[in-house]
Amino acid sequence: MRLLVFVVAATIFFDAQLTLAEPVALRPDYAQDLVANTAYIAEIELHTAAELHDILKRADQLFNGAEFATGSRPVKLILHGAEALALQQSHYRQNKALVDLAAQLSAFDVVDIRVCETWMQVQKIDAKTLQPFVGTVANGPKEKQRLMQQQGYVYF
């Protein structure tokens, strides 16, 4: 009987030690603002590759955390500025980390990346030069407006 009590007490003690020794994951401030089953669209302001990479990292954190539920709609990224240049196939080497993360998140349906065809025409960019996982929309600002008004998307 003493052996059984010792084993139970030791198990409880070691389980408590393991629990206390585990690092505490700090949640970013924005995570508390997220609402389950809400559809998000990325708000891109600076139109830089660095900003795009930060947004993708944020989406990755959500995907790996409890905030991104299975079956959630992907975060929409509607690009209509210089940030889209990072997703051209010819710029892969300079933007490898960004492109690889974008491809991974696209494959897992965490993000849906589209580039504005109107912007591409002005920049003389052919859609065939974009990474294979990147789609297009006719007009980026109008598509954002449509998603927000008709499908209930909110800024991410």
mmCIF file of C-alpha atoms in Angstrom, residues 4-60:
data_model
loop_
_atom_site.group_PDB
_atom_site.id
_atom_site.type_symbol
_atom_site.label_atom_id
_atom_site.label_comp_id
_atom_site.label_asym_id
_atom_site.label_seq_id
_atom_site.Cartn_x
_atom_site.Cartn_y
_atom_site.Cartn_z
ATOM 1 C CA LEU A 4 1.112 2.563 -4.318
ATOM 2 C CA VAL A 5 0.810 5.828 -2.369
ATOM 3 C CA PHE A 6 4.442 6.645 -3.189
ATOM 4 C CA VAL A 7 3.940 5.971 -6.904
ATOM 5 C CA VAL A 8 0.785 8.109 -7.025
ATOM 6 C CA ALA A 9 2.459 10.931 -5.086
ATOM 7 C CA ALA A 10 5.561 10.786 -7.294
ATOM 8 C CA THR A 11 3.425 10.840 -10.446
ATOM 9 C CA ILE A 12 1.499 13.879 -9.240
ATOM 10 C CA PHE A 13 4.748 15.630 -8.239
ATOM 11 C CA PHE A 14 6.497 14.996 -11.561
ATOM 12 C CA ASP A 15 3.409 15.933 -13.584
ATOM 13 C CA ALA A 16 3.227 19.206 -11.656
ATOM 14 C CA GLN A 17 6.931 19.857 -12.260
ATOM 15 C CA LEU A 18 6.546 19.231 -15.997
ATOM 16 C CA THR A 19 3.566 21.545 -16.156
ATOM 17 C CA LEU A 20 5.433 24.277 -14.312
ATOM 18 C CA ALA A 21 8.530 23.836 -16.459
ATOM 19 C CA GLU A 22 6.680 24.312 -19.755
ATOM 20 C CA PRO A 23 7.218 27.748 -21.298
ATOM 21 C CA VAL A 24 4.259 30.054 -21.262
ATOM 22 C CA ALA A 25 3.238 31.101 -24.767
ATOM 23 C CA LEU A 26 2.462 34.788 -24.827
ATOM 24 C CA ARG A 27 -0.343 35.674 -27.173
ATOM 25 C CA PRO A 28 0.077 38.767 -29.310
ATOM 26 C CA ASP A 29 -2.239 41.659 -28.463
ATOM 27 C CA TYR A 30 -4.204 41.285 -31.677
ATOM 28 C CA ALA A 31 -5.200 37.685 -30.916
ATOM 29 C CA GLN A 32 -7.680 38.818 -28.271
ATOM 30 C CA ASP A 33 -9.523 40.879 -30.885
ATOM 31 C CA LEU A 34 -10.138 37.960 -33.221
ATOM 32 C CA VAL A 35 -13.564 36.440 -33.320
ATOM 33 C CA ALA A 36 -14.256 32.832 -34.247
ATOM 34 C CA ASN A 37 -15.797 32.286 -37.674
ATOM 35 C CA THR A 38 -15.052 35.834 -38.805
ATOM 36 C CA ALA A 39 -13.698 36.267 -42.320
ATOM 37 C CA TYR A 40 -10.619 38.478 -42.544
ATOM 38 C CA ILE A 41 -9.048 40.560 -45.260
ATOM 39 C CA ALA A 42 -5.534 41.934 -44.851
ATOM 40 C CA GLU A 43 -5.192 45.682 -44.621
ATOM 41 C CA ILE A 44 -2.121 46.624 -46.628
ATOM 42 C CA GLU A 45 -1.002 50.209 -46.190
ATOM 43 C CA LEU A 46 2.697 50.523 -47.016
ATOM 44 C CA HIS A 47 2.672 48.253 -50.096
ATOM 45 C CA THR A 48 6.107 46.809 -49.332
ATOM 46 C CA ALA A 49 7.428 43.269 -49.390
ATOM 47 C CA ALA A 50 8.317 43.639 -45.699
ATOM 48 C CA GLU A 51 4.719 44.530 -44.817
ATOM 49 C CA LEU A 52 3.447 41.583 -46.853
ATOM 50 C CA HIS A 53 5.878 39.261 -45.066
ATOM 51 C CA ASP A 54 4.715 40.572 -41.669
ATOM 52 C CA ILE A 55 1.083 39.923 -42.610
ATOM 53 C CA LEU A 56 1.939 36.377 -43.709
ATOM 54 C CA LYS A 57 3.807 35.751 -40.433
ATOM 55 C CA ARG A 58 0.780 36.979 -38.511
ATOM 56 C CA ALA A 59 -1.498 34.634 -40.469
ATOM 57 C CA ASP A 60 0.954 31.802 -39.781
#
